[in-house]
Tab-separated table of C-alpha atoms (C1' of nucleotides) in Angstrom:
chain	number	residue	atom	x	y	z
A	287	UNK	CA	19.602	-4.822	-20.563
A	288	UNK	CA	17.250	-4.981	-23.575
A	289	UNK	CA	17.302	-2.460	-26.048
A	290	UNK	CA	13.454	-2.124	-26.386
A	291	UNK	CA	13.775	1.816	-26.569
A	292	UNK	CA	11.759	1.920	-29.856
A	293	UNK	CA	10.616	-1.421	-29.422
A	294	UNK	CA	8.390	-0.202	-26.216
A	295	UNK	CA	6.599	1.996	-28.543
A	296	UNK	CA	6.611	0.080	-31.771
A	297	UNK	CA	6.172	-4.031	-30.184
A	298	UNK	CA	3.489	-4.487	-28.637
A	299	UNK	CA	4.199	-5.896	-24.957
A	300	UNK	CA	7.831	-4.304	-24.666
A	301	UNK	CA	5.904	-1.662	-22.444
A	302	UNK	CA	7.441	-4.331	-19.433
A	303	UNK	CA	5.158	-4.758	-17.238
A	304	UNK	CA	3.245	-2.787	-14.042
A	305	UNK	CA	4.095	-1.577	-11.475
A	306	UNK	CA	0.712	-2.385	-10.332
A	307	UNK	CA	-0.701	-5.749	-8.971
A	308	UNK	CA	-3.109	-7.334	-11.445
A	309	UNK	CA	-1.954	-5.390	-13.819
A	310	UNK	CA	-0.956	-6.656	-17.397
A	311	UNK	CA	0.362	-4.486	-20.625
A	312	UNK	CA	-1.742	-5.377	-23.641
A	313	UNK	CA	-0.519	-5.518	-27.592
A	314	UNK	CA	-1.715	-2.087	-28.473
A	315	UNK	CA	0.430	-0.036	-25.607
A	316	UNK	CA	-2.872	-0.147	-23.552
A	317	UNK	CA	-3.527	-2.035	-19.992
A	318	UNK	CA	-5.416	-4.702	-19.062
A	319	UNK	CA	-6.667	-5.534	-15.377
A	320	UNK	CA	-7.315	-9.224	-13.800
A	321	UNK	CA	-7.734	-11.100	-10.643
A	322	UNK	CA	-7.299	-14.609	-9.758
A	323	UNK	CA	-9.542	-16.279	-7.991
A	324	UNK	CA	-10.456	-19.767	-6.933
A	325	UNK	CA	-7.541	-20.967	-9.612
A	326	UNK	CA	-9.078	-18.806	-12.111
A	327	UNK	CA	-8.571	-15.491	-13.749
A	328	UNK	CA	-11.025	-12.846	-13.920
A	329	UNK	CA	-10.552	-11.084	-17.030
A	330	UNK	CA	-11.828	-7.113	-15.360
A	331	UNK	CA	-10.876	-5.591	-19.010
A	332	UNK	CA	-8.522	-3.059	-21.148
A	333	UNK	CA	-8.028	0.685	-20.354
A	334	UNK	CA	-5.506	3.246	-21.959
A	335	UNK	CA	-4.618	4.142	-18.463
A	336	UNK	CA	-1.984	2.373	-16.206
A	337	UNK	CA	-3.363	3.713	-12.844
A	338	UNK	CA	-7.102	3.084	-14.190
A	339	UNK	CA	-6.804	-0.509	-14.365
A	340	UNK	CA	-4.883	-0.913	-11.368
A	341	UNK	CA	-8.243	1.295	-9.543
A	342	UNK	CA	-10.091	-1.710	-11.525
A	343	UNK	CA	-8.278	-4.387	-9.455
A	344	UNK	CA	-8.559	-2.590	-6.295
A	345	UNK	CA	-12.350	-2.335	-6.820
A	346	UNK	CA	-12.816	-6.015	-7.801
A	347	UNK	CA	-10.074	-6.889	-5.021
A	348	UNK	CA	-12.710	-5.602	-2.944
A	349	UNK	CA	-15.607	-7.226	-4.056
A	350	UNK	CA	-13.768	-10.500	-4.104
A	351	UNK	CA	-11.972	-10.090	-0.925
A	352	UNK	CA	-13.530	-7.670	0.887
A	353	UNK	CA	-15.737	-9.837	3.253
A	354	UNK	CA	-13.411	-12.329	3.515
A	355	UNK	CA	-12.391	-10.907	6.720
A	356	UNK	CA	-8.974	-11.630	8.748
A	357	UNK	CA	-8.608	-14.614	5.783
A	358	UNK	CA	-8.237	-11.558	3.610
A	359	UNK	CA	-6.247	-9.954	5.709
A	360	UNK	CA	-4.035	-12.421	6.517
A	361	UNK	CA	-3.575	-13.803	2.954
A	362	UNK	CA	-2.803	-9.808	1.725
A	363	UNK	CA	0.216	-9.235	4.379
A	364	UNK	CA	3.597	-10.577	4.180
A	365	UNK	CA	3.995	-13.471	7.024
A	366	UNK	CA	6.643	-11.793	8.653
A	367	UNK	CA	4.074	-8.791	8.845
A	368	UNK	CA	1.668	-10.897	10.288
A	369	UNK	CA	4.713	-12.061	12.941
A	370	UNK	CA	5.037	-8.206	13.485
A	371	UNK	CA	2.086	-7.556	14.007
A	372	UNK	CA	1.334	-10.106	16.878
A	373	UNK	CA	4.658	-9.458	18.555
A	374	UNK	CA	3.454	-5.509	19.331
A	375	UNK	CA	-0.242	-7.005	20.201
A	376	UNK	CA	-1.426	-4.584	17.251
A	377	UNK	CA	-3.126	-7.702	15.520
A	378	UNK	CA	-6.818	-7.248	16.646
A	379	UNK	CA	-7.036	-3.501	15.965
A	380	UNK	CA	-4.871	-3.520	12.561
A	381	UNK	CA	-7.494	-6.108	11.228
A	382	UNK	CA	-10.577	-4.096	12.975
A	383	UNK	CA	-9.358	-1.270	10.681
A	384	UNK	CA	-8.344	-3.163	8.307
A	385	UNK	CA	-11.867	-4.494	8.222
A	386	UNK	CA	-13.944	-1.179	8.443
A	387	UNK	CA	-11.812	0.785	5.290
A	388	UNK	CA	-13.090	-2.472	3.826
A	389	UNK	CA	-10.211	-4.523	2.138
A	390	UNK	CA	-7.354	-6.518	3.129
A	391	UNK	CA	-4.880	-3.816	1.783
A	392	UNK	CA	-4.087	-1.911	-1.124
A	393	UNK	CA	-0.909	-1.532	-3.061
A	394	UNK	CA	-2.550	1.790	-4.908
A	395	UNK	CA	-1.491	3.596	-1.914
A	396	UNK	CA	0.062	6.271	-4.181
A	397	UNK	CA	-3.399	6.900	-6.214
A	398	UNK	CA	-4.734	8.577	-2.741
A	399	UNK	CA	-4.929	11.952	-3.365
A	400	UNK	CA	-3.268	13.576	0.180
A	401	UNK	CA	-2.960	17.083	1.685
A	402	UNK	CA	0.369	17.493	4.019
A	403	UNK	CA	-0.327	18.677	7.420
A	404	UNK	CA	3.457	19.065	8.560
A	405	UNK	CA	6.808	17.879	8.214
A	406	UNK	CA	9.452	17.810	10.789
A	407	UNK	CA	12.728	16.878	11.075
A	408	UNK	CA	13.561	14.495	13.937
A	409	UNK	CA	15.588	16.904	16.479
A	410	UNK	CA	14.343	18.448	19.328
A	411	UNK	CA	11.825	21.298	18.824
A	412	UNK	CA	8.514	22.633	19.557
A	413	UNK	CA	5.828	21.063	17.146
A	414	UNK	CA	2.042	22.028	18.007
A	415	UNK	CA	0.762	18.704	16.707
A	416	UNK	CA	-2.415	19.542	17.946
A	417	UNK	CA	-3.285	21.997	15.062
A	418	UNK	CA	-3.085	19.006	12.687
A	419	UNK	CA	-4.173	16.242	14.501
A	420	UNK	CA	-7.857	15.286	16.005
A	421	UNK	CA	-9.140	17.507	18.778
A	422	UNK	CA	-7.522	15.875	22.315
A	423	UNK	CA	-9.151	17.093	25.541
A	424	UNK	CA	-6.542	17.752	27.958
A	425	UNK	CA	-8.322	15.641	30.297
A	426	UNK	CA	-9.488	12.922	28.116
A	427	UNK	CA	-7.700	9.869	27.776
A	428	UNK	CA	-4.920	9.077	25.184
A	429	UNK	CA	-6.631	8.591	21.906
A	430	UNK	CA	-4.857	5.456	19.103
A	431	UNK	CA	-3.970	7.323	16.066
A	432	UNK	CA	-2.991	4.984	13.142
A	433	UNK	CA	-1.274	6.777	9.873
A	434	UNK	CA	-0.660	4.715	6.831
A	435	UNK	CA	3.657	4.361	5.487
A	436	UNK	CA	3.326	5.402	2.312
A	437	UNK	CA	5.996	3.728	1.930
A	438	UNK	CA	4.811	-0.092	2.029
A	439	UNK	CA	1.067	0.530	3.296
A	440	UNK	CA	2.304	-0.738	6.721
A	441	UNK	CA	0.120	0.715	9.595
A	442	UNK	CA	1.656	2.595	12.385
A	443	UNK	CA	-0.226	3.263	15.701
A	444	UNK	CA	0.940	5.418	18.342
A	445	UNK	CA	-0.770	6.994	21.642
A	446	UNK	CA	-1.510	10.399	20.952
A	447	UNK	CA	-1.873	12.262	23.975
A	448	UNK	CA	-1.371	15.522	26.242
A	449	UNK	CA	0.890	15.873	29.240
A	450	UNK	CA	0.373	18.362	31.411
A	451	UNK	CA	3.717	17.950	33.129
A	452	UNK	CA	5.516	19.254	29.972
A	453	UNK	CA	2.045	20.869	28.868
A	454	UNK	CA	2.591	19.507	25.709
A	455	UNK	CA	0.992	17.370	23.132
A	456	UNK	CA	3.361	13.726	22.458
A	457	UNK	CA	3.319	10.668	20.618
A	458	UNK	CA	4.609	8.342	22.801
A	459	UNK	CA	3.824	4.237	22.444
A	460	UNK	CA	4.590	2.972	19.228
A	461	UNK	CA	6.885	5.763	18.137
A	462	UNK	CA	10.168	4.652	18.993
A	463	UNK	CA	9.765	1.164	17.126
A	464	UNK	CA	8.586	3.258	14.297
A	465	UNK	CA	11.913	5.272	14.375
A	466	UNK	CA	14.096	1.942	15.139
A	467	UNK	CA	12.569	-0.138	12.609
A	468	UNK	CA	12.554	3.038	10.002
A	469	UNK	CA	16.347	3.318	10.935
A	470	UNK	CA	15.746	6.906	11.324
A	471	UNK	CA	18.361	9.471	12.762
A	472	UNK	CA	18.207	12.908	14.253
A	473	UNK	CA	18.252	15.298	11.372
A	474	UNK	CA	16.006	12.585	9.036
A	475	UNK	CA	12.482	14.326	8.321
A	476	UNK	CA	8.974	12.445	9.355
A	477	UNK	CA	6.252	14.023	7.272
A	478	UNK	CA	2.169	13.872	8.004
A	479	UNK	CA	-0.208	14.178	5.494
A	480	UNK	CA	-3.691	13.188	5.120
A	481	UNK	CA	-6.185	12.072	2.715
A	482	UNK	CA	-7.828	14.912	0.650
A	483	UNK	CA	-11.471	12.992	0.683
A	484	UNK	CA	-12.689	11.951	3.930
A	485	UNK	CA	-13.952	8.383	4.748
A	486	UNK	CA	-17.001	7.729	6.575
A	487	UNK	CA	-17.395	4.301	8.044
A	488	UNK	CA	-20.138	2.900	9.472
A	489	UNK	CA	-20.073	1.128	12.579
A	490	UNK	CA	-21.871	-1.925	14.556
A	491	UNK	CA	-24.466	0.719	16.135
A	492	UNK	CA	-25.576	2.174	13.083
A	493	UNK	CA	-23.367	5.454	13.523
A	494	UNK	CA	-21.448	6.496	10.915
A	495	UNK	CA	-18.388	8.524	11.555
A	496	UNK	CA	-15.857	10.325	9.470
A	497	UNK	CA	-12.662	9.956	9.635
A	498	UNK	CA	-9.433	11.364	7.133
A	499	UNK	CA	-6.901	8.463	6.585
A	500	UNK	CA	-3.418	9.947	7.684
A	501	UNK	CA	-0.241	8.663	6.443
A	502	UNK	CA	3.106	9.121	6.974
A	503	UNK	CA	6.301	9.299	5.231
A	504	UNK	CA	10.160	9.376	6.327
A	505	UNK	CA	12.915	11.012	4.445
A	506	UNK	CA	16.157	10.072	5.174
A	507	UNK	CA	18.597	13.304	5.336
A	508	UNK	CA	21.366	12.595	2.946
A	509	UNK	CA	24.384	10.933	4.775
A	510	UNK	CA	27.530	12.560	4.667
A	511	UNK	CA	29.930	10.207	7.284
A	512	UNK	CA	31.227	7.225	6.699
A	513	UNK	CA	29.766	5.452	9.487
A	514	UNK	CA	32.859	6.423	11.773
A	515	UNK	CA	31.876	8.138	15.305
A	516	UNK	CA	28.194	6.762	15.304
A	517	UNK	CA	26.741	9.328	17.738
A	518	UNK	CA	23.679	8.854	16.585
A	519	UNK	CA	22.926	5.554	17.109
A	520	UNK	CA	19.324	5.670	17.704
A	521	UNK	CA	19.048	2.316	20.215
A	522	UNK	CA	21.692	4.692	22.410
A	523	UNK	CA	18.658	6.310	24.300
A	524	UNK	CA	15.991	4.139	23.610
A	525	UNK	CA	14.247	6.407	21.227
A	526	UNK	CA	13.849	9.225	23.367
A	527	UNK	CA	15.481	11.444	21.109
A	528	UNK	CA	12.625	10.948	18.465
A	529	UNK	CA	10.050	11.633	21.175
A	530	UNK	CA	11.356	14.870	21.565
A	531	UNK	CA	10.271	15.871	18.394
A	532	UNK	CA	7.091	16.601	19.272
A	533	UNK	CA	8.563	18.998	22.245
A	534	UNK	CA	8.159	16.273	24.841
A	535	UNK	CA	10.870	14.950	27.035
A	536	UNK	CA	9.738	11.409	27.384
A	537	UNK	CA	10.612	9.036	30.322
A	538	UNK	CA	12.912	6.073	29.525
A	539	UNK	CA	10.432	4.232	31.664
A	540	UNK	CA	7.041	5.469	30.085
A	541	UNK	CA	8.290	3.599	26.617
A	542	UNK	CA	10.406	0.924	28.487
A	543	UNK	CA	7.351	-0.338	30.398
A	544	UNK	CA	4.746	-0.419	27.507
A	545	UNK	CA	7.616	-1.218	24.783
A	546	UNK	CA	5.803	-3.331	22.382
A	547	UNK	CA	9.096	-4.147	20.581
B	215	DC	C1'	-7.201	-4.852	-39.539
B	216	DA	C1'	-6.823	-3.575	-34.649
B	217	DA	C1'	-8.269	-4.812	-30.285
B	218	DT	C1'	-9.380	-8.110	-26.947
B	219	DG	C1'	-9.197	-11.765	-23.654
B	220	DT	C1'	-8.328	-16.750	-23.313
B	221	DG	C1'	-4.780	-20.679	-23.394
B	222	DT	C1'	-0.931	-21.822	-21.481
B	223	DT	C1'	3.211	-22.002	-19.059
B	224	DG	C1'	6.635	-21.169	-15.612
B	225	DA	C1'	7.597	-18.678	-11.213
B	226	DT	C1'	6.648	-17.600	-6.589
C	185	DT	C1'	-1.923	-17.116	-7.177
C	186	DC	C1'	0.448	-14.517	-10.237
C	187	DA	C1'	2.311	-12.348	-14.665
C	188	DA	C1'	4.465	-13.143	-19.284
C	189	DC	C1'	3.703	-14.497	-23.682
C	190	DA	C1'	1.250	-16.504	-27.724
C	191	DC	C1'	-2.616	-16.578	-30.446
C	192	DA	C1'	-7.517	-17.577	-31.548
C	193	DT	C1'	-11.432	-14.771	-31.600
C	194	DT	C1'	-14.121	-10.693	-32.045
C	195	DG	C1'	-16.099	-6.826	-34.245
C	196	DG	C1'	-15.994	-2.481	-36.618
DNA sequence: CAATGTGTTGAT
DNA sequence: TCAACACATTGG
């Protein structure tokens, strides 16, 4: 370590750097905000405020990148993403929505100002997701609902849809790779939130609709054993137990046939 | 003089 | 393409 305790406020670049992408410290403890592009940088200028000049890059990010389409949205995502995403045949509607919230991604994630809608710990119990979520006929089809990890900006898309067998509202395809990827147990919490501001996008017809991003966040319950008498290893039931959360009791062979994993 | 943004380099 | 660092330039 460096001791640059008073030197952070005293030299001029100790600050380290950002967190941010395009994001540079400057001499005089302020921020400064660039972009490369075509093998030069784009000098977008100095602010006092950290999260202000990373909202400068995601605005020129935009405007460089914005129309750039899947290029765009391939060159923002991590390969193995990419891999990912064409494995679960998500590809085509990840970069449709990628496409309409206009931008290939954005690592501001955090500056969205969000409103919870519920949080839930993954165990069996009754949740009335359908206070929170879009308005689901009973007799309309399964609706795609995609929420945004906070954690990483990864999309995840599950079917979000009523079953009048267990007259209940479920999440069912896309969930349990969510949970196995997520390495979540029974007794972590999943929580929902959405964005404060809503976003209207305008489609090929001319209509505009408005939609609230949703997101979603896990938090791990704090381990207390030692890994000895794994009972809850989530693979055990094929992710059934995580289905349950939303009161459903799924059929192995509802996720086993449509597994996208 | 302080603030700014370009030159430049090394890394990913 | 990116950020770290140095420094020439700007402008009040």
């Amino acid at each position: 370590m460096d001791g640059d305790d008073d030197a952070a406020a005293a030299s001029p670049r100790a600050q380290s750097s950002s967190r941010y992408k395009g994001v540079v410290p400057q001499p005089n403890a302020r921020w400064g905000a660039q972009i490369y592009e075509r093998h030069a940088r784009v000098w977008l200028g100095t602010v006092a405020d950290e999260a202000a000049a990373a909202r400068a890059y995601d605005a020129a990010a935009l405007r460089f990148r914005g129309r750039g389409g899947a290029m765009a949205f391939l060159a923002a995502r991590p390969k193995a993403e990419v891999v990912d995403m064409l494995r679960k045949h998500t590809y085509d509607d990840e970069l449709r929505q990628a496409l309409r919230s206009g931008g290939g991604g954005d690592h501001a994630l955090a500056l969205v100002p969000r409103v919870a809608l519920f949080e839930k710990a993954v165990t069996p119990s009754d949740l009335h997701a359908e206070k929170h979520f879009p308005p689901l006929d009973e007799a309309a089809p399964p609706v795609l609902l995609a929420f945004e990890d906070v954690a990483g900006g990864k999309v995840w898309r599950f079917r979000y849809s009523y079953w009048s067998s267990s007259q209940s509202y479920v999440l069912t395809r896309g969930w349990s790779c969510f949970v196995r990827e997520k390495g979540l147990v029974a007794g972590d919490t999943v929580a929902f939130s959405q964005a404060q501001a809503a976003v209207s996008s305008s489609t090929d017809d001319g209509e505009v609709d408005v939609k609230r991003r949703m997101f979603i966040e896990c938090r791990k319950r704090k381990r207390n054993d030692g890994g000895a008498g794994h009972g809850d290893d989530c693979c055990a039931d094929g992710g059934a137990r995580v289905v349950r959360l939303f009161g459903a009791n799924i059929a192995a062979a509802a996720i086993g046939a449509s597994c996208m994993c």
